[in-house]
Amino acid sequence: MKKILFLTTLCCFSLLSYAQNQSADNRWAAYGFSVAVEDEAEFVQLMDDYFSKNKTPGTNVMLFDIMHAPDDFQHTHEVVITGSVDTMSDNFSPSNFDEAWGEFRLKVSKLITPGYQAIGYRNMQFGDDSKEYPYHSVHTFRFNGENRRKHFQMVRKLRTKYPRTKSSLATGSIRMGGHDNSNTWSVRGFQSYKDFLTGWNDRQEFRKNNPEFVEEQTKMMEEIDYSEAESKLRFLKLLLKQW
């Protein structure tokens, strides 16, 4: 994406993209905000007109609708930008603040109520590249130290050894900003709302059919101290459009 996406007027966090191994496309910036129902169509059209022509090569821009969230997370939409270190650096370069960006920012600022912003990176991602996962269940939490490293190692090992096809998973860190004091996030992707609703049942079925997975997970979790891990936020969002 060209220009700095709503750097002072939009905000939020999370991200998504799926493959079995970590890629160089693992940096993200995200922005949460609210748009009135009567202004949503105009807002989406502005987004489409701008990013269809001005997206920085190598970046991915996603617009989400917030479907379900707690009372203290009353944003209606979020925008997430992902890319590599180099493409994200290009995206936020001052040289991209041209006349088209200024005009776009001015028009958008009249339609939104700013929320918050965050940046971070993705540690790993798992899923099926041939499938689309438009429903994203986001979970943020506070998790520090050696136990966090062990947790990531466990997730990577088990997800690699026991792949899933019904849903996807991405997880990583929040470097700065966000809705709360979270430093870690995970996003589960679903192909349909029904898959989201039956996600717990699907996980139980997976455990039943893979006793070796359960045994390995139980053994690895015994080596991790989760006593100081603190859940912060859960919400569900739907991918509306991607550039």
mmCIF file of C-alpha atoms in Angstrom:
data_model
loop_
_atom_site.group_PDB
_atom_site.id
_atom_site.type_symbol
_atom_site.label_atom_id
_atom_site.label_comp_id
_atom_site.label_asym_id
_atom_site.label_seq_id
_atom_site.Cartn_x
_atom_site.Cartn_y
_atom_site.Cartn_z
ATOM 1 C CA MET A 1 0.000 0.000 0.000
ATOM 2 C CA LYS A 2 1.276 3.396 -0.789
ATOM 3 C CA LYS A 3 1.264 5.967 1.988
ATOM 4 C CA ILE A 4 0.882 5.541 5.711
ATOM 5 C CA LEU A 5 -2.611 4.156 6.188
ATOM 6 C CA PHE A 6 -4.524 6.567 8.420
ATOM 7 C CA LEU A 7 -1.511 6.896 10.711
ATOM 8 C CA THR A 8 -3.186 9.538 12.825
ATOM 9 C CA THR A 9 -6.813 8.809 12.086
ATOM 10 C CA LEU A 10 -7.241 5.047 12.124
ATOM 11 C CA CYS A 11 -6.105 2.337 14.472
ATOM 12 C CA CYS A 12 -6.248 -1.352 15.630
ATOM 13 C CA PHE A 13 -4.457 -4.687 15.566
ATOM 14 C CA SER A 14 -4.463 -8.337 14.426
ATOM 15 C CA LEU A 15 -3.528 -9.828 11.123
ATOM 16 C CA LEU A 16 -3.844 -12.837 8.921
ATOM 17 C CA SER A 17 -2.362 -14.754 6.027
ATOM 18 C CA TYR A 18 -1.834 -18.477 5.781
ATOM 19 C CA ALA A 19 0.851 -20.951 4.805
ATOM 20 C CA GLN A 20 2.553 -23.836 6.517
ATOM 21 C CA ASN A 21 5.821 -22.016 7.143
ATOM 22 C CA GLN A 22 6.762 -18.540 8.271
ATOM 23 C CA SER A 23 7.461 -16.238 5.329
ATOM 24 C CA ALA A 24 9.236 -12.904 5.015
ATOM 25 C CA ASP A 25 5.789 -11.290 4.839
ATOM 26 C CA ASN A 26 5.499 -11.206 8.612
ATOM 27 C CA ARG A 27 5.224 -7.557 9.706
ATOM 28 C CA TRP A 28 1.902 -5.812 10.264
ATOM 29 C CA ALA A 29 0.275 -2.537 11.240
ATOM 30 C CA ALA A 30 -3.381 -2.375 12.218
ATOM 31 C CA TYR A 31 -5.991 0.282 12.922
ATOM 32 C CA GLY A 32 -9.417 0.152 14.578
ATOM 33 C CA PHE A 33 -12.129 2.775 14.074
ATOM 34 C CA SER A 34 -15.868 3.294 13.756
ATOM 35 C CA VAL A 35 -17.958 4.194 10.729
ATOM 36 C CA ALA A 36 -21.646 5.095 10.885
ATOM 37 C CA VAL A 37 -23.961 2.740 9.020
ATOM 38 C CA GLU A 38 -25.044 5.468 6.607
ATOM 39 C CA ASP A 39 -21.397 6.225 5.730
ATOM 40 C CA GLU A 40 -20.136 2.665 5.300
ATOM 41 C CA ALA A 41 -20.757 2.353 1.542
ATOM 42 C CA GLU A 42 -18.978 5.655 0.850
ATOM 43 C CA PHE A 43 -16.085 4.650 3.081
ATOM 44 C CA VAL A 44 -15.592 1.280 1.366
ATOM 45 C CA GLN A 45 -15.714 2.978 -2.033
ATOM 46 C CA LEU A 46 -13.043 5.472 -0.955
ATOM 47 C CA MET A 47 -10.867 2.603 0.234
ATOM 48 C CA ASP A 48 -11.323 0.724 -3.026
ATOM 49 C CA ASP A 49 -10.666 3.752 -5.222
ATOM 50 C CA TYR A 50 -7.470 4.589 -3.365
ATOM 51 C CA PHE A 51 -5.866 1.206 -2.714
ATOM 52 C CA SER A 52 -6.700 -0.197 -6.117
ATOM 53 C CA LYS A 53 -4.305 2.397 -7.531
ATOM 54 C CA ASN A 54 -1.936 3.329 -4.688
ATOM 55 C CA LYS A 55 -1.061 0.175 -2.744
ATOM 56 C CA THR A 56 2.655 -0.219 -2.077
ATOM 57 C CA PRO A 57 3.958 -3.233 -4.050
ATOM 58 C CA GLY A 58 4.501 -6.249 -1.815
ATOM 59 C CA THR A 59 2.021 -5.207 0.879
ATOM 60 C CA ASN A 60 -1.426 -6.606 1.618
ATOM 61 C CA VAL A 61 -4.277 -4.352 2.819
ATOM 62 C CA MET A 62 -7.347 -5.895 4.467
ATOM 63 C CA LEU A 63 -10.597 -4.265 5.578
ATOM 64 C CA PHE A 64 -12.598 -6.065 8.289
ATOM 65 C CA ASP A 65 -16.040 -5.683 9.810
ATOM 66 C CA ILE A 66 -16.095 -6.267 13.580
ATOM 67 C CA MET A 67 -18.908 -8.762 14.168
ATOM 68 C CA HIS A 68 -18.785 -9.669 17.876
ATOM 69 C CA ALA A 69 -16.775 -7.915 20.598
ATOM 70 C CA PRO A 70 -16.979 -6.970 24.315
ATOM 71 C CA ASP A 71 -18.421 -3.666 25.526
ATOM 72 C CA ASP A 72 -15.049 -1.936 25.794
ATOM 73 C CA PHE A 73 -14.194 -2.770 22.187
ATOM 74 C CA GLN A 74 -16.911 -0.929 20.295
ATOM 75 C CA HIS A 75 -15.170 -0.328 16.971
ATOM 76 C CA THR A 76 -17.021 -1.197 13.791
ATOM 77 C CA HIS A 77 -14.087 -1.828 11.434
ATOM 78 C CA GLU A 78 -10.383 -2.414 11.258
ATOM 79 C CA VAL A 79 -7.709 -2.154 8.592
ATOM 80 C CA VAL A 80 -4.642 -4.399 8.660
ATOM 81 C CA ILE A 81 -1.537 -3.934 6.502
ATOM 82 C CA THR A 82 0.992 -6.751 6.189
ATOM 83 C CA GLY A 83 4.308 -7.054 4.406
ATOM 84 C CA SER A 84 8.017 -7.703 4.724
ATOM 85 C CA VAL A 85 10.450 -5.417 6.539
ATOM 86 C CA ASP A 86 11.360 -3.774 3.234
ATOM 87 C CA THR A 87 7.838 -3.351 1.839
ATOM 88 C CA MET A 88 6.467 -2.031 5.143
ATOM 89 C CA SER A 89 9.380 0.399 5.300
ATOM 90 C CA ASP A 90 8.494 1.597 1.797
ATOM 91 C CA ASN A 91 4.826 1.850 2.773
ATOM 92 C CA PHE A 92 5.505 4.220 5.655
ATOM 93 C CA SER A 93 8.134 6.322 3.883
ATOM 94 C CA PRO A 94 7.440 10.097 4.024
ATOM 95 C CA SER A 95 8.056 10.199 0.277
ATOM 96 C CA ASN A 96 4.674 8.509 -0.138
ATOM 97 C CA PHE A 97 2.740 11.394 1.407
ATOM 98 C CA ASP A 98 1.700 12.913 -1.884
ATOM 99 C CA GLU A 99 -1.378 14.802 -3.061
ATOM 100 C CA ALA A 100 -3.443 11.632 -3.625
ATOM 101 C CA TRP A 101 -2.743 10.494 -0.067
ATOM 102 C CA GLY A 102 -3.626 13.885 1.367
ATOM 103 C CA GLU A 103 -6.939 13.989 -0.488
ATOM 104 C CA PHE A 104 -7.802 10.437 0.524
ATOM 105 C CA ARG A 105 -6.935 11.051 4.187
ATOM 106 C CA LEU A 106 -9.043 14.218 4.298
ATOM 107 C CA LYS A 107 -12.112 12.468 2.876
ATOM 108 C CA VAL A 108 -11.760 9.458 5.175
ATOM 109 C CA SER A 109 -11.276 11.606 8.291
ATOM 110 C CA LYS A 110 -14.794 13.000 7.790
ATOM 111 C CA LEU A 111 -16.345 9.500 7.881
ATOM 112 C CA ILE A 112 -14.593 7.750 10.758
ATOM 113 C CA THR A 113 -14.186 7.968 14.525
ATOM 114 C CA PRO A 114 -10.584 6.957 15.322
ATOM 115 C CA GLY A 115 -9.930 4.125 17.752
ATOM 116 C CA TYR A 116 -6.381 2.868 18.293
ATOM 117 C CA GLN A 117 -3.368 1.543 16.412
ATOM 118 C CA ALA A 118 -0.694 -1.128 16.827
ATOM 119 C CA ILE A 119 2.281 -2.706 15.098
ATOM 120 C CA GLY A 120 3.905 -6.095 15.483
ATOM 121 C CA TYR A 121 5.048 -9.245 13.757
ATOM 122 C CA ARG A 122 3.886 -12.772 13.080
ATOM 123 C CA ASN A 123 5.861 -15.696 14.480
ATOM 124 C CA MET A 124 4.124 -18.441 12.522
ATOM 125 C CA GLN A 125 1.081 -19.280 10.421
ATOM 126 C CA PHE A 126 -0.627 -22.515 9.464
ATOM 127 C CA GLY A 127 -3.438 -23.333 7.076
ATOM 128 C CA ASP A 128 -4.286 -24.297 3.508
ATOM 129 C CA ASP A 129 -3.233 -21.829 0.804
ATOM 130 C CA SER A 130 -5.969 -23.119 -1.494
ATOM 131 C CA LYS A 131 -8.728 -22.111 0.954
ATOM 132 C CA GLU A 132 -10.111 -18.782 2.121
ATOM 133 C CA TYR A 133 -10.705 -18.049 5.805
ATOM 134 C CA PRO A 134 -12.763 -14.825 5.952
ATOM 135 C CA TYR A 135 -13.952 -15.270 9.569
ATOM 136 C CA HIS A 136 -11.196 -14.448 12.059
ATOM 137 C CA SER A 137 -11.408 -15.160 15.776
ATOM 138 C CA VAL A 138 -8.860 -12.921 17.509
ATOM 139 C CA HIS A 139 -7.416 -13.507 20.980
ATOM 140 C CA THR A 140 -4.883 -11.196 22.646
ATOM 141 C CA PHE A 141 -3.103 -11.884 25.904
ATOM 142 C CA ARG A 142 -0.152 -10.953 28.097
ATOM 143 C CA PHE A 143 2.562 -13.593 28.186
ATOM 144 C CA ASN A 144 6.196 -12.937 29.065
ATOM 145 C CA GLY A 145 9.609 -14.524 29.413
ATOM 146 C CA GLU A 146 10.870 -18.024 28.835
ATOM 147 C CA ASN A 147 7.414 -19.546 29.086
ATOM 148 C CA ARG A 148 6.266 -17.517 26.095
ATOM 149 C CA ARG A 149 9.166 -18.875 24.032
ATOM 150 C CA LYS A 150 8.316 -22.435 25.090
ATOM 151 C CA HIS A 151 4.666 -21.880 24.216
ATOM 152 C CA PHE A 152 5.552 -20.729 20.694
ATOM 153 C CA GLN A 153 7.887 -23.716 20.279
ATOM 154 C CA MET A 154 5.097 -26.078 21.312
ATOM 155 C CA VAL A 155 2.584 -24.531 18.905
ATOM 156 C CA ARG A 156 5.031 -24.655 15.999
ATOM 157 C CA LYS A 157 5.991 -28.286 16.631
ATOM 158 C CA LEU A 158 2.455 -29.597 17.121
ATOM 159 C CA ARG A 159 0.882 -27.632 14.283
ATOM 160 C CA THR A 160 3.614 -28.788 11.919
ATOM 161 C CA LYS A 161 3.381 -32.431 12.988
ATOM 162 C CA TYR A 162 -0.435 -32.495 13.212
ATOM 163 C CA PRO A 163 -1.792 -30.137 10.508
ATOM 164 C CA ARG A 164 -5.430 -28.978 10.502
ATOM 165 C CA THR A 165 -7.598 -28.443 7.426
ATOM 166 C CA LYS A 166 -10.851 -27.096 8.891
ATOM 167 C CA SER A 167 -9.313 -23.903 10.266
ATOM 168 C CA SER A 168 -6.117 -21.857 10.130
ATOM 169 C CA LEU A 169 -3.918 -20.358 12.821
ATOM 170 C CA ALA A 170 -1.554 -17.392 12.973
ATOM 171 C CA THR A 171 0.201 -16.140 16.080
ATOM 172 C CA GLY A 172 2.790 -13.539 17.016
ATOM 173 C CA SER A 173 3.630 -10.473 19.046
ATOM 174 C CA ILE A 174 2.354 -6.928 19.498
ATOM 175 C CA ARG A 175 5.352 -4.634 19.572
ATOM 176 C CA MET A 176 3.615 -1.328 20.247
ATOM 177 C CA GLY A 177 0.112 0.030 20.760
ATOM 178 C CA GLY A 178 -3.146 -1.871 20.786
ATOM 179 C CA HIS A 179 -6.396 -1.838 22.676
ATOM 180 C CA ASP A 180 -4.929 -3.009 25.986
ATOM 181 C CA ASN A 181 -1.657 -4.127 27.526
ATOM 182 C CA SER A 182 -1.408 -7.250 25.367
ATOM 183 C CA ASN A 183 1.898 -8.379 23.905
ATOM 184 C CA THR A 184 0.843 -11.618 22.191
ATOM 185 C CA TRP A 185 -1.946 -12.503 19.761
ATOM 186 C CA SER A 186 -3.445 -15.458 17.940
ATOM 187 C CA VAL A 187 -5.953 -15.544 15.082
ATOM 188 C CA ARG A 188 -7.981 -18.598 14.124
ATOM 189 C CA GLY A 189 -9.437 -18.428 10.627
ATOM 190 C CA PHE A 190 -12.640 -20.161 9.526
ATOM 191 C CA GLN A 191 -14.074 -20.752 6.063
ATOM 192 C CA SER A 192 -17.652 -20.093 7.209
ATOM 193 C CA TYR A 193 -19.590 -18.819 10.195
ATOM 194 C CA LYS A 194 -20.796 -22.375 10.772
ATOM 195 C CA ASP A 195 -17.169 -23.520 11.069
ATOM 196 C CA PHE A 196 -16.653 -20.802 13.687
ATOM 197 C CA LEU A 197 -19.709 -21.950 15.643
ATOM 198 C CA THR A 198 -18.603 -25.582 15.577
ATOM 199 C CA GLY A 199 -14.918 -24.811 16.197
ATOM 200 C CA TRP A 200 -14.896 -26.222 19.738
ATOM 201 C CA ASN A 201 -16.573 -29.441 18.592
ATOM 202 C CA ASP A 202 -14.099 -29.787 15.729
ATOM 203 C CA ARG A 203 -11.167 -29.411 18.119
ATOM 204 C CA GLN A 204 -12.579 -32.089 20.417
ATOM 205 C CA GLU A 205 -13.057 -34.406 17.446
ATOM 206 C CA PHE A 206 -9.466 -33.746 16.382
ATOM 207 C CA ARG A 207 -8.202 -34.621 19.855
ATOM 208 C CA LYS A 208 -10.279 -37.789 19.887
ATOM 209 C CA ASN A 209 -8.856 -38.879 16.539
ATOM 210 C CA ASN A 210 -5.273 -37.949 17.416
ATOM 211 C CA PRO A 211 -4.358 -39.383 20.851
ATOM 212 C CA GLU A 212 -0.651 -38.960 20.064
ATOM 213 C CA PHE A 213 -1.224 -35.222 19.706
ATOM 214 C CA VAL A 214 -2.947 -35.066 23.097
ATOM 215 C CA GLU A 215 -0.127 -37.009 24.726
ATOM 216 C CA GLU A 216 2.581 -34.798 23.275
ATOM 217 C CA GLN A 217 0.701 -31.591 24.057
ATOM 218 C CA THR A 218 0.074 -32.638 27.657
ATOM 219 C CA LYS A 219 3.738 -33.469 28.171
ATOM 220 C CA MET A 220 4.941 -30.193 26.648
ATOM 221 C CA MET A 221 2.431 -28.082 28.594
ATOM 222 C CA GLU A 222 3.755 -29.522 31.855
ATOM 223 C CA GLU A 223 7.013 -27.721 31.089
ATOM 224 C CA ILE A 224 5.307 -24.333 30.671
ATOM 225 C CA ASP A 225 4.156 -22.085 33.510
ATOM 226 C CA TYR A 226 0.888 -20.465 32.430
ATOM 227 C CA SER A 227 0.136 -18.970 35.851
ATOM 228 C CA GLU A 228 1.113 -15.443 34.798
ATOM 229 C CA ALA A 229 -0.444 -15.567 31.331
ATOM 230 C CA GLU A 230 -3.385 -13.143 31.192
ATOM 231 C CA SER A 231 -6.168 -13.225 28.594
ATOM 232 C CA LYS A 232 -7.021 -9.691 27.433
ATOM 233 C CA LEU A 233 -9.437 -9.583 24.518
ATOM 234 C CA ARG A 234 -11.478 -11.818 22.202
ATOM 235 C CA PHE A 235 -13.467 -10.689 19.171
ATOM 236 C CA LEU A 236 -14.688 -11.955 15.801
ATOM 237 C CA LYS A 237 -14.220 -10.110 12.530
ATOM 238 C CA LEU A 238 -15.141 -10.673 8.905
ATOM 239 C CA LEU A 239 -12.912 -9.856 5.923
ATOM 240 C CA LEU A 240 -14.846 -7.444 3.677
ATOM 241 C CA LYS A 241 -12.253 -6.631 1.032
ATOM 242 C CA GLN A 242 -8.594 -7.130 0.324
ATOM 243 C CA TRP A 243 -6.134 -5.246 -1.902
#
